[in-house]
Coordinates of C-alpha atoms in Angstrom, one line a residue:
Chain A
M1361 CA 0.1 -0.1 0.2
L1362 CA 2.7 2.7 1.2
A1363 CA 4.8 1.5 -1.2
R1364 CA 2.1 2.2 -4.6
N1365 CA 1.0 5.0 -3.1
A1366 CA 4.9 6.4 -3.0
T1367 CA 5.2 5.6 -6.8
G1368 CA 1.4 6.5 -7.1
R1369 CA 3.4 10.3 -6.1
S1370 CA 6.5 10.9 -8.2
V1371 CA 4.5 10.0 -11.1
A1372 CA 2.3 12.0 -10.3
V1373 CA 5.0 14.7 -9.3
A1374 CA 6.7 13.7 -12.5
A1375 CA 3.9 14.1 -14.7
Q1376 CA 3.7 17.7 -13.1
E1377 CA 7.4 18.7 -14.1
I1378 CA 6.8 17.5 -17.1
S1379 CA 3.4 19.4 -17.7
L1380 CA 4.7 22.5 -15.6
P1381 CA 6.6 24.1 -18.5
Q1382 CA 3.4 23.2 -21.0
T1383 CA 0.8 25.0 -18.7
A1384 CA 3.5 28.0 -19.1
D1385 CA 3.4 28.0 -22.6
R1386 CA -0.4 27.9 -22.9
W1387 CA -0.3 31.0 -20.7
I1388 CA 2.3 32.7 -22.3
G1389 CA 0.2 31.9 -25.4
G1390 CA -2.8 33.2 -23.9
L1391 CA -1.1 36.4 -22.5
L1392 CA 0.6 37.1 -26.0
G1393 CA -3.0 35.8 -27.9
A1394 CA -5.4 38.4 -25.5
A1395 CA -2.3 41.3 -26.6
T1396 CA -2.8 40.7 -30.4
A1397 CA -5.9 40.4 -30.1
T1398 CA -6.1 43.7 -28.1
A1399 CA -4.5 45.4 -30.5
A1400 CA -6.4 44.3 -33.1
C1401 CA -9.3 45.0 -31.8
T1402 CA -8.9 48.4 -30.8
V1403 CA -8.3 49.1 -34.0
L1404 CA -11.2 47.6 -35.7
L1405 CA -13.4 49.6 -32.8
I1406 CA -12.0 53.1 -33.8
V1407 CA -12.3 52.3 -37.7
G1408 CA -16.0 50.9 -36.4
F1409 CA -17.1 53.7 -34.2
L1410 CA -15.4 56.7 -36.9
L1411 CA -17.8 54.6 -39.8
Y1412 CA -20.9 54.7 -36.9
S1413 CA -20.0 58.9 -36.1
S1414 CA -20.1 59.8 -39.8
M1415 CA -23.3 56.9 -40.9
P1416 CA -25.6 60.0 -40.4
L1417 CA -23.1 62.3 -42.7
L1418 CA -22.3 59.0 -45.3
L1419 CA -26.1 57.8 -45.5
S1420 CA -27.3 61.9 -46.1
G1421 CA -24.9 62.3 -48.8
E1422 CA -23.2 65.5 -46.8
F1423 CA -20.2 63.8 -46.2
I1424 CA -18.6 64.8 -49.9
E1425 CA -20.0 68.1 -48.8
T1426 CA -18.4 68.4 -45.7
V1427 CA -14.9 67.1 -47.4
T1428 CA -14.6 69.0 -50.1
R1429 CA -16.6 72.7 -48.9
H1430 CA -15.2 75.7 -46.7
W1431 CA -15.4 76.3 -43.4
R1432 CA -17.5 79.6 -42.7
P1433 CA -19.4 79.8 -39.8
Y1434 CA -19.8 83.5 -39.5
H1435 CA -21.2 83.8 -43.3
M1436 CA -25.0 83.4 -44.1
P1437 CA -25.9 80.5 -45.0
P1438 CA -23.0 78.8 -42.6
E1439 CA -20.6 76.1 -43.9
Y1440 CA -19.2 73.5 -42.1
G1441 CA -16.5 72.1 -44.5
I1442 CA -13.2 70.4 -43.4
G1443 CA -12.0 70.8 -47.4
P1444 CA -9.5 73.8 -46.1
M1445 CA -8.0 71.3 -43.2
I1446 CA -7.5 68.4 -45.2
L1447 CA -5.6 70.4 -47.8
G1448 CA -3.7 71.9 -44.6
S1449 CA -2.8 68.6 -43.0
L1450 CA -1.2 67.6 -46.4
S1451 CA 0.6 70.5 -47.0
L1452 CA 1.7 71.0 -43.7
A1453 CA 3.1 66.8 -43.4
L1454 CA 4.3 67.7 -47.1
L1455 CA 6.0 70.2 -46.7
A1456 CA 8.0 69.4 -43.0
L1457 CA 8.9 66.1 -44.7
V1458 CA 10.6 68.0 -47.7
L1459 CA 11.9 70.2 -44.8
A1460 CA 13.3 66.7 -42.8
L1461 CA 14.5 63.8 -45.7
P1462 CA 17.5 66.0 -46.2
L1463 CA 18.1 66.5 -43.3
G1464 CA 17.4 62.5 -42.4
V1465 CA 19.6 61.4 -45.1
G1466 CA 22.3 63.9 -44.7
L1467 CA 22.6 62.4 -40.8
C1468 CA 22.7 58.7 -42.1
S1469 CA 25.6 59.7 -44.8
F1470 CA 27.3 61.6 -41.9
L1471 CA 26.7 58.7 -39.6
H1472 CA 27.9 55.9 -42.4
G1473 CA 30.9 57.0 -43.9
L1474 CA 31.8 60.7 -43.5
A1475 CA 32.0 60.8 -39.6
P1476 CA 35.1 60.2 -37.7
R1477 CA 34.7 57.4 -35.9
R1478 CA 34.6 59.3 -32.5
L1479 CA 31.8 61.8 -33.9
S1480 CA 29.8 59.0 -34.6
R1481 CA 28.1 57.7 -31.8
P1482 CA 28.0 61.0 -30.0
V1483 CA 25.6 62.1 -32.6
L1484 CA 23.6 58.9 -33.0
I1485 CA 23.1 59.2 -29.4
A1486 CA 21.9 62.7 -30.0
V1487 CA 19.4 61.9 -32.4
H1488 CA 17.8 59.0 -29.7
L1489 CA 17.6 61.4 -27.4
M1490 CA 15.4 63.8 -30.1
T1491 CA 12.8 61.1 -30.0
S1492 CA 12.7 61.7 -25.8
I1493 CA 11.8 65.0 -25.9
P1494 CA 7.7 65.6 -25.5
T1495 CA 6.0 67.1 -28.7
V1496 CA 4.7 70.0 -26.4
I1497 CA 8.1 70.9 -25.8
Y1498 CA 8.8 71.7 -29.3
G1499 CA 5.5 73.3 -29.4
F1500 CA 6.2 75.4 -26.6
V1501 CA 10.0 76.3 -27.9
S1502 CA 8.5 77.5 -31.0
V1503 CA 6.3 79.8 -29.5
S1504 CA 8.8 81.1 -27.6
L1505 CA 11.7 81.5 -30.5
L1506 CA 10.3 80.7 -33.4
V1507 CA 7.4 82.3 -34.2
P1508 CA 9.0 85.6 -32.4
L1509 CA 11.8 85.5 -35.1
L1510 CA 9.1 84.8 -38.1
R1511 CA 7.1 87.5 -37.1
R1512 CA 10.0 90.1 -36.5
G1513 CA 12.2 88.9 -39.2
L1514 CA 9.1 88.5 -42.2
G1515 CA 7.5 91.6 -40.7
E1516 CA 4.0 90.0 -42.5
G1517 CA 2.1 87.8 -40.5
S1518 CA 1.6 86.5 -36.9
G1519 CA 4.2 84.3 -37.0
F1520 CA 2.2 81.5 -36.5
S1521 CA 2.2 80.2 -39.8
L1522 CA 2.5 76.7 -42.1
L1523 CA 5.8 77.7 -42.2
A1524 CA 6.7 77.9 -38.8
A1525 CA 4.4 75.0 -37.9
A1526 CA 6.9 72.9 -40.6
L1527 CA 10.1 73.7 -39.4
T1528 CA 9.2 72.3 -36.3
L1529 CA 7.2 69.4 -37.4
A1530 CA 10.7 68.8 -39.8
M1531 CA 12.7 68.2 -36.2
L1532 CA 10.4 65.8 -34.6
I1533 CA 10.5 63.7 -37.5
V1534 CA 14.4 64.2 -38.3
P1535 CA 14.9 61.3 -35.5
T1536 CA 12.1 58.6 -37.2
I1537 CA 14.0 58.9 -40.9
T1538 CA 17.2 59.4 -39.4
L1539 CA 16.9 56.0 -37.2
L1540 CA 14.7 53.9 -39.4
L1541 CA 17.2 54.7 -42.4
N1542 CA 20.2 53.9 -39.7
V1543 CA 19.0 50.5 -39.1
H1544 CA 19.1 49.8 -42.3
L1545 CA 22.2 50.7 -43.3
Q1546 CA 23.8 48.9 -40.6
Q1547 CA 22.6 45.6 -41.8
I1548 CA 23.9 46.1 -44.8
D1549 CA 26.5 43.2 -45.7
P1550 CA 30.1 44.8 -44.1
R1551 CA 31.4 43.1 -46.6
I1552 CA 30.1 45.8 -49.7
R1553 CA 32.0 48.0 -48.1
I1554 CA 35.2 46.3 -48.2
A1555 CA 34.7 45.8 -51.4
C1556 CA 33.9 49.7 -51.7
L1557 CA 37.4 50.5 -50.2
S1558 CA 39.0 47.7 -52.1
L1559 CA 38.1 49.1 -55.3
G1560 CA 39.8 52.8 -54.2
M1561 CA 35.8 54.3 -53.4
T1562 CA 36.4 57.5 -51.2
P1563 CA 33.8 57.6 -48.0
A1564 CA 31.4 59.2 -49.9
Q1565 CA 31.4 57.9 -53.3
T1566 CA 30.3 54.6 -51.4
V1567 CA 27.7 56.3 -49.7
R1568 CA 26.5 58.1 -52.7
R1569 CA 26.9 55.1 -55.0
V1570 CA 26.8 52.1 -53.0
L1571 CA 25.0 52.8 -49.6
L1572 CA 22.4 54.7 -50.8
P1573 CA 21.4 53.1 -53.8
A1574 CA 21.1 49.9 -51.7
S1575 CA 18.6 51.8 -49.1
R1576 CA 16.0 53.2 -51.5
Q1577 CA 13.6 50.9 -50.2
A1578 CA 14.3 52.3 -46.4
L1579 CA 14.5 55.6 -47.6
L1580 CA 11.1 55.1 -49.1
A1581 CA 9.5 53.4 -46.1
A1582 CA 11.1 56.2 -44.2
T1583 CA 9.6 59.0 -46.1
I1584 CA 6.4 57.2 -45.6
L1585 CA 6.7 57.2 -41.7
G1586 CA 7.7 60.3 -41.5
L1587 CA 4.9 61.9 -43.5
S1588 CA 2.2 59.6 -41.1
R1589 CA 3.8 60.9 -38.0
A1590 CA 3.5 64.4 -39.6
L1591 CA 0.0 63.6 -40.4
G1592 CA -0.8 62.5 -37.4
D1593 CA 0.5 65.0 -34.6
T1594 CA -1.8 67.5 -33.5
L1595 CA 0.2 69.2 -30.8
V1596 CA 2.7 70.8 -32.6
A1597 CA -0.1 72.2 -35.5
L1598 CA -2.3 73.3 -32.9
M1599 CA 0.5 75.4 -31.2
V1600 CA 2.4 77.0 -33.8
A1601 CA 0.2 77.2 -36.9
G1602 CA -2.3 79.3 -36.0
N1603 CA -5.5 77.1 -36.6
A1604 CA -6.9 79.5 -39.4
A1605 CA -9.8 77.3 -41.4
Q1606 CA -8.1 78.8 -44.9
I1607 CA -6.9 76.8 -47.6
P1608 CA -3.6 77.6 -47.4
S1609 CA -1.5 79.6 -50.6
S1610 CA 1.6 81.0 -48.8
L1611 CA 4.1 79.6 -46.3
L1612 CA 3.5 82.5 -44.0
D1613 CA -0.6 81.5 -43.6
S1614 CA -2.0 80.2 -40.9
I1615 CA -3.9 77.5 -41.3
R1616 CA -5.4 74.4 -39.7
T1617 CA -4.6 70.9 -39.6
L1618 CA -7.3 67.4 -39.1
T1619 CA -6.1 67.0 -36.0
A1620 CA -6.0 70.1 -34.8
H1621 CA -9.6 70.8 -35.8
I1622 CA -10.6 67.9 -33.7
A1623 CA -8.9 68.8 -31.1
L1624 CA -10.5 72.6 -31.2
V1625 CA -14.1 71.7 -31.9
L1626 CA -14.3 68.9 -29.3
A1627 CA -15.5 70.8 -26.5
T1628 CA -18.4 72.0 -28.7
D1629 CA -21.9 71.7 -27.9
T1630 CA -22.8 68.3 -28.7
Y1631 CA -25.5 68.9 -30.9
S1632 CA -24.1 71.7 -32.8
P1633 CA -23.1 71.8 -36.9
E1634 CA -19.6 72.3 -36.1
Y1635 CA -19.5 69.1 -33.9
R1636 CA -20.8 66.9 -36.6
S1637 CA -17.4 67.6 -39.1
L1638 CA -15.6 66.0 -36.3
A1639 CA -16.7 62.6 -37.6
A1640 CA -15.7 63.2 -41.2
A1641 CA -12.3 65.0 -40.0
G1642 CA -11.7 61.9 -37.9
L1643 CA -12.6 59.5 -40.7
M1644 CA -10.5 61.3 -43.3
L1645 CA -7.6 61.2 -41.1
F1646 CA -7.4 57.7 -40.6
T1647 CA -8.2 57.3 -44.3
L1648 CA -4.9 59.8 -45.1
T1649 CA -2.8 58.1 -42.4
A1650 CA -4.1 54.1 -43.2
V1651 CA -3.2 54.6 -47.1
L1652 CA 0.4 55.5 -46.1
S1653 CA 0.6 52.3 -43.9
L1654 CA -0.5 50.4 -46.6
L1655 CA 1.9 51.8 -48.3
I1656 CA 4.9 51.1 -46.4
R1657 CA 3.6 47.6 -45.9
Q1658 CA 3.8 46.8 -49.8
L1659 CA 7.1 48.8 -49.6
G1660 CA 8.5 46.2 -46.5
R1661 CA 7.2 43.1 -49.1
H1662 CA 9.1 44.4 -52.2
S1663 CA 12.2 45.1 -50.4
R1664 CA 12.3 41.5 -49.1
G1665 CA 13.2 40.2 -52.1
G1666 CA 16.1 42.8 -52.7
S1667 CA 19.0 41.9 -53.4
H1668 CA 20.7 42.9 -49.9
R1669 CA 18.5 41.4 -47.3
A1670 CA 16.8 44.5 -46.0
P1671 CA 14.7 44.9 -43.2
A1672 CA 11.3 44.0 -43.7
I1673 CA 9.6 47.1 -42.3
R1674 CA 6.3 45.9 -41.2
Chain B
M458 CA -58.9 57.4 5.2
K459 CA -55.4 56.6 3.0
Q460 CA -55.4 59.3 1.2
L461 CA -55.5 61.5 4.2
A462 CA -53.0 59.3 6.0
D463 CA -51.1 60.2 2.5
W464 CA -51.5 64.2 3.1
F465 CA -50.5 63.7 6.9
G466 CA -47.0 62.4 5.6
M467 CA -46.2 64.6 3.3
A468 CA -47.4 67.4 5.9
W469 CA -44.8 66.1 7.5
M470 CA -41.9 66.3 5.0
A471 CA -42.7 69.1 4.0
L472 CA -42.4 70.1 7.9
A473 CA -39.1 68.1 8.5
L474 CA -38.0 70.1 4.8
G475 CA -38.5 73.6 6.2
L476 CA -36.8 72.8 9.8
A477 CA -33.8 71.5 7.6
T478 CA -33.3 74.4 5.6
I479 CA -34.6 77.5 8.4
P480 CA -31.0 76.8 10.6
L481 CA -28.8 76.9 7.7
A482 CA -30.1 80.0 6.4
A483 CA -30.1 81.4 10.0
A484 CA -26.6 80.6 10.6
G485 CA -24.4 83.1 12.0
T486 CA -21.4 81.9 8.8
P487 CA -22.1 80.9 5.5
L488 CA -19.7 78.3 5.8
E489 CA -22.0 76.7 8.8
A490 CA -24.1 74.6 5.9
F491 CA -21.2 72.4 5.1
R492 CA -21.1 71.1 9.0
G493 CA -21.0 67.5 9.4
A494 CA -21.0 67.1 5.7
T495 CA -18.7 64.9 3.7
G496 CA -18.3 63.6 0.2
T497 CA -16.6 65.3 -2.9
I498 CA -17.6 68.1 -4.9
D499 CA -16.1 67.6 -8.7
I500 CA -15.9 70.9 -10.4
A501 CA -15.4 71.3 -14.5
G502 CA -15.6 73.5 -17.5
G503 CA -15.5 77.2 -18.1
T504 CA -11.8 78.5 -17.3
A505 CA -12.8 82.6 -16.6
H506 CA -15.1 80.4 -13.4
I507 CA -11.5 78.5 -12.0
P508 CA -10.3 81.6 -9.5
V509 CA -13.8 81.9 -8.1
M510 CA -14.3 78.4 -7.3
N511 CA -10.9 77.5 -6.6
E512 CA -11.4 80.7 -3.7
A513 CA -14.5 79.4 -2.7
A514 CA -13.2 75.7 -2.5
K515 CA -9.6 77.0 -0.1
Q516 CA -12.8 78.8 2.0
I517 CA -14.8 75.5 2.5
M518 CA -12.1 73.1 2.8
T519 CA -10.1 74.8 5.4
A520 CA -13.2 75.5 7.8
Y521 CA -14.2 71.5 6.9
P522 CA -11.6 69.2 5.8
K523 CA -14.0 66.5 5.5
V524 CA -15.5 68.3 2.2
R525 CA -13.4 67.6 -1.0
I526 CA -13.6 69.7 -3.5
T527 CA -11.8 69.8 -7.0
V528 CA -12.0 72.6 -9.6
A529 CA -11.1 72.0 -13.4
G530 CA -10.7 73.9 -16.8
G531 CA -11.8 72.7 -20.4
G532 CA -13.5 75.2 -21.7
S533 CA -17.7 75.9 -21.7
G534 CA -18.1 72.9 -23.5
V535 CA -16.5 70.2 -21.6
G536 CA -18.3 71.8 -19.0
V537 CA -21.7 70.9 -20.5
E538 CA -19.7 67.4 -21.3
K539 CA -18.7 66.7 -17.9
V540 CA -21.6 67.6 -15.9
A541 CA -24.3 65.7 -18.5
A542 CA -22.3 62.7 -18.3
G543 CA -22.2 62.7 -14.8
L544 CA -18.6 62.5 -14.8
V545 CA -18.8 66.1 -12.6
A546 CA -21.3 67.4 -10.0
I547 CA -21.0 70.8 -11.4
G548 CA -20.1 71.8 -14.9
N549 CA -19.1 75.6 -15.4
T550 CA -20.1 77.7 -18.6
G551 CA -19.5 81.3 -20.2
R552 CA -23.0 80.9 -21.6
P553 CA -26.2 80.3 -21.6
L554 CA -26.9 76.2 -22.0
S555 CA -28.6 75.7 -25.2
K556 CA -32.0 74.6 -25.4
Q557 CA -30.8 70.9 -26.6
E558 CA -28.2 70.4 -23.9
A559 CA -30.5 72.2 -20.8
E560 CA -33.4 69.4 -22.4
R561 CA -31.5 66.5 -23.4
H562 CA -29.3 66.1 -20.0
G563 CA -32.0 67.4 -17.5
L564 CA -29.4 70.5 -16.8
I565 CA -30.2 73.2 -14.7
S566 CA -27.8 76.4 -14.3
F567 CA -27.2 78.7 -11.8
P568 CA -25.8 81.9 -12.6
F569 CA -23.9 83.7 -10.3
A570 CA -21.8 86.4 -11.8
I571 CA -21.4 88.8 -15.0
D572 CA -18.3 89.1 -17.0
G573 CA -17.8 91.4 -19.1
V574 CA -15.7 90.6 -22.9
A575 CA -13.3 93.4 -23.9
V576 CA -11.3 94.2 -27.3
I577 CA -7.2 93.8 -26.3
I578 CA -4.4 95.0 -28.0
H579 CA -0.6 95.1 -26.9
P580 CA 0.2 97.8 -24.9
K581 CA 2.3 99.8 -27.3
N582 CA -0.3 99.7 -30.1
P583 CA -0.5 104.2 -29.5
V584 CA -4.7 103.6 -30.2
S585 CA -7.0 103.8 -27.3
D586 CA -10.4 104.4 -28.4
L587 CA -12.0 101.9 -30.8
S588 CA -15.9 102.4 -32.0
A589 CA -18.2 99.2 -32.7
E590 CA -18.4 99.6 -36.4
Q591 CA -14.9 99.8 -36.5
I592 CA -14.4 96.6 -34.7
R593 CA -16.5 94.8 -36.9
K594 CA -14.7 96.1 -40.1
I595 CA -11.3 94.9 -38.3
F596 CA -13.0 91.4 -37.6
A597 CA -14.2 90.9 -41.0
G598 CA -11.0 91.6 -42.7
Q599 CA -11.8 95.3 -44.4
T600 CA -9.6 96.8 -42.3
T601 CA -6.1 95.5 -42.4
N602 CA -4.4 98.3 -41.5
W603 CA -3.7 100.0 -37.8
K604 CA -3.2 103.0 -39.8
A605 CA -7.2 103.0 -40.6
V606 CA -8.1 103.2 -37.2
G607 CA -5.7 106.3 -36.3
G608 CA -2.0 103.7 -35.3
Q609 CA 0.9 103.3 -37.2
D610 CA 1.7 102.1 -41.0
A611 CA 1.5 98.2 -39.6
P612 CA -0.8 95.2 -40.9
I613 CA -3.4 94.3 -38.3
N614 CA -3.0 90.5 -37.5
L615 CA -6.8 89.4 -36.3
Y616 CA -6.6 86.6 -33.7
T617 CA -10.0 84.5 -32.5
R618 CA -10.8 82.0 -29.9
D619 CA -11.9 78.4 -30.4
E620 CA -15.5 77.5 -31.6
A621 CA -16.4 76.0 -27.9
S622 CA -15.3 79.3 -26.6
G623 CA -17.8 81.1 -24.5
T624 CA -16.5 84.4 -24.7
R625 CA -15.9 84.2 -28.2
A626 CA -19.7 83.7 -28.3
V627 CA -20.1 86.9 -25.8
L628 CA -18.5 88.8 -28.8
W629 CA -19.7 87.5 -31.6
K630 CA -23.3 88.1 -29.8
K631 CA -23.0 91.2 -28.9
L632 CA -20.3 93.0 -30.3
L633 CA -19.7 91.8 -33.8
K634 CA -23.6 91.1 -34.1
K635 CA -22.7 88.0 -35.7
G636 CA -20.4 89.3 -38.1
L637 CA -18.0 87.7 -40.4
I638 CA -15.0 87.3 -38.2
A639 CA -12.0 87.0 -40.8
E640 CA -11.2 83.4 -42.1
H641 CA -7.1 83.8 -41.4
A642 CA -7.6 84.9 -37.9
D643 CA -5.0 82.9 -35.9
V644 CA -7.2 80.9 -33.3
V645 CA -5.9 80.6 -29.6
T646 CA -7.3 78.3 -27.0
S647 CA -7.4 80.2 -23.9
N648 CA -8.4 83.9 -22.5
G649 CA -4.5 83.2 -21.0
A650 CA -3.3 81.7 -24.7
M651 CA -5.3 84.7 -26.2
K652 CA -3.6 87.5 -23.8
V653 CA 0.1 86.3 -24.3
A654 CA -0.5 86.5 -28.2
A655 CA -1.9 90.1 -27.3
A656 CA 1.3 90.8 -25.4
Q657 CA 4.0 89.2 -28.0
D658 CA 2.3 90.6 -31.2
P659 CA 3.2 94.5 -31.9
N660 CA 0.3 95.0 -34.2
A661 CA -2.5 92.3 -32.1
I662 CA -5.7 92.3 -31.8
G663 CA -8.0 89.9 -30.2
Y664 CA -10.8 89.7 -26.9
A665 CA -10.7 88.3 -23.1
G666 CA -12.8 88.3 -20.3
I667 CA -12.3 91.6 -18.6
G668 CA -11.4 89.8 -15.5
H669 CA -7.7 88.5 -17.3
I670 CA -7.2 91.6 -18.0
D671 CA -3.9 93.4 -17.0
S672 CA -0.5 95.3 -17.8
T673 CA 0.3 93.1 -19.8
V674 CA -2.2 94.3 -22.7
K675 CA -4.0 97.2 -23.5
A676 CA -8.0 97.3 -23.4
P677 CA -9.5 100.5 -25.7
L678 CA -12.2 102.1 -25.0
L679 CA -15.1 101.1 -26.9
D680 CA -17.2 104.1 -28.6
G681 CA -15.7 106.2 -25.5
I682 CA -16.7 103.7 -22.9
A683 CA -13.7 101.6 -20.9
P684 CA -14.0 98.3 -20.7
T685 CA -13.8 97.9 -17.0
Q686 CA -16.3 95.6 -14.8
E687 CA -17.6 98.7 -12.6
N688 CA -18.7 100.3 -16.3
A689 CA -20.2 96.4 -17.0
A690 CA -21.5 96.2 -13.9
A691 CA -23.3 99.9 -14.4
G692 CA -24.2 98.8 -17.3
H693 CA -22.8 101.2 -19.1
Y694 CA -20.3 98.8 -21.1
P695 CA -22.7 96.3 -23.2
I696 CA -20.5 93.7 -23.8
V697 CA -20.7 91.5 -20.8
R698 CA -22.0 87.8 -20.1
K699 CA -23.2 85.4 -17.2
L700 CA -21.2 82.6 -15.4
Y701 CA -22.9 79.8 -14.9
M702 CA -22.6 76.6 -13.0
N703 CA -24.9 73.7 -13.9
T704 CA -25.7 71.0 -12.2
K705 CA -27.7 67.6 -13.6
G706 CA -30.8 67.8 -12.7
E707 CA -31.0 68.8 -8.4
P708 CA -27.9 68.9 -7.0
S709 CA -27.2 66.8 -4.0
P710 CA -27.3 68.5 -0.8
L711 CA -23.9 68.8 -0.3
V712 CA -23.5 70.5 -3.8
R713 CA -26.7 72.9 -3.1
A714 CA -24.6 74.1 0.1
F715 CA -21.7 74.7 -2.3
I716 CA -23.8 76.6 -4.8
D717 CA -25.5 78.7 -1.6
Y718 CA -22.5 79.4 -0.8
I719 CA -21.4 81.1 -4.1
L720 CA -24.7 82.7 -4.5
G721 CA -24.8 84.1 -1.3
P722 CA -23.1 86.9 0.7
A723 CA -19.2 84.9 1.0
G724 CA -19.3 84.0 -2.8
A725 CA -20.1 87.4 -3.7
K726 CA -17.1 88.6 -2.1
I727 CA -14.9 86.5 -3.4
I728 CA -16.3 86.5 -7.1
K729 CA -15.7 90.5 -6.6
S730 CA -12.1 89.9 -5.4
K731 CA -11.7 88.0 -8.6
G732 CA -12.4 90.5 -10.8
Y733 CA -16.1 90.0 -11.2
I734 CA -19.5 91.4 -10.8
P735 CA -21.9 89.2 -7.9
L736 CA -24.8 88.6 -9.3
V737 CA -27.6 89.4 -6.2
A738 CA -29.4 85.8 -5.5
G739 CA -33.1 85.3 -5.9

């Protein structure tokens, strides 16, 4: 009896020892699954909510009108369109990108070949630090330094403008572009560099003729990631761009982005016509950003087939 | 027989309520109403209200530490949203509630103070008097140079407030007569930010609650009348608004005590000291 008991117990213990990692595995699997499901469901819920709240506009056919018209709440009859904000968002994001892209590519070229080894590490650390500066700090510094500078220097307008916001936003997306491109450049086969060296190429030639062309996909992906970051930013636009709901026609124009518009109108009376434009603004913003994300995915798939084992950006 | 009993019960209740309120009204200090009270009052909304709310909260919580009062901003729109959702006990607005807001959520308004809204410019701007007509033309974007209204030869930089601002609603209705505000006007999101904009930009014109105006900005005369709280109280300065506290349905006894405190003589003293004009209760 006793012996059988003992064996019985030892078998149970053994079984437990074997099954322990299995249950742990199952737990980890479950937790990871739950995390994945939460993330996926959140995105789905957001899309669902945006569609649901734009339903009245979509069904009545007012959606197209809302998206294309002007924002003129003081006119008779008033107009509550978000056309200027869509153009504002796009022009701000594109301008910021045009400013940030050469900087980012330049920085990366500097880090990978042109910079002395002693310098490249501190520069990389500085770029990493740039990502940890909160957006509101960029905005605050811009409002206190850049905006008065533009106002005095150009003698036209209040300084709160497309240009001020684009310059600030460019600072915000330079690290995004630089770090993404940097990761790719680091992963380029070192043998390629050696080959370049042995061919007698200068570091500048290596960067210009070999490394950058080999990073075309990564460069495109960095571009699009930077663009969607610029599109989605709210605080810089709200603090620096001026928020006038007009179609931008000059760099010094005060403009309003979709994100800033949502922030500005969110607190209005829920039954006001102003408030109704929110759903359309949200849906448009989501659509613009989603289209760009899809583009990034597409590029990632192409670059996997590339010749340099480029990191797939997903 | 049963009906009689009901009547009897109701009479008792009325008596009890009467007894409960009489001592409160007759008590020596206004803070007496909070004796023995415990609980929390959360307040949010209009930014013009905050100085008054904070001072009242300080007085009450110092005397009766068991009462907790929190005060947050957010603007008139946020005040309505939060009180309607039951997130706060009192939602402050710098404008009367719209009919839909009041009806859909069953909100009750308690006006307690008057605040004037004045046009503000940079302190070094030589312009010191503007007519309502001139202001209307400036905000409509028809007058674009300060020279046209007696100032220097410099462009006018327009500043306005966001769509949810109670200050903007008052200015637009009472001074601009629901006229145009030019599309190119810069939009700022609080009375404080407006003051900063006007203080920094030598060519600025904007507007703010009179309670917010200090030496960093200049408030020109409107048709010869100085935009001061005295002139607003006397009825000489016409661009005024009421400040409201709003509750969802009848307030709880504790919240009621707070509202009575604000509406009473102690509240009036606080309101005056913060640069607003108290509304006499009743």
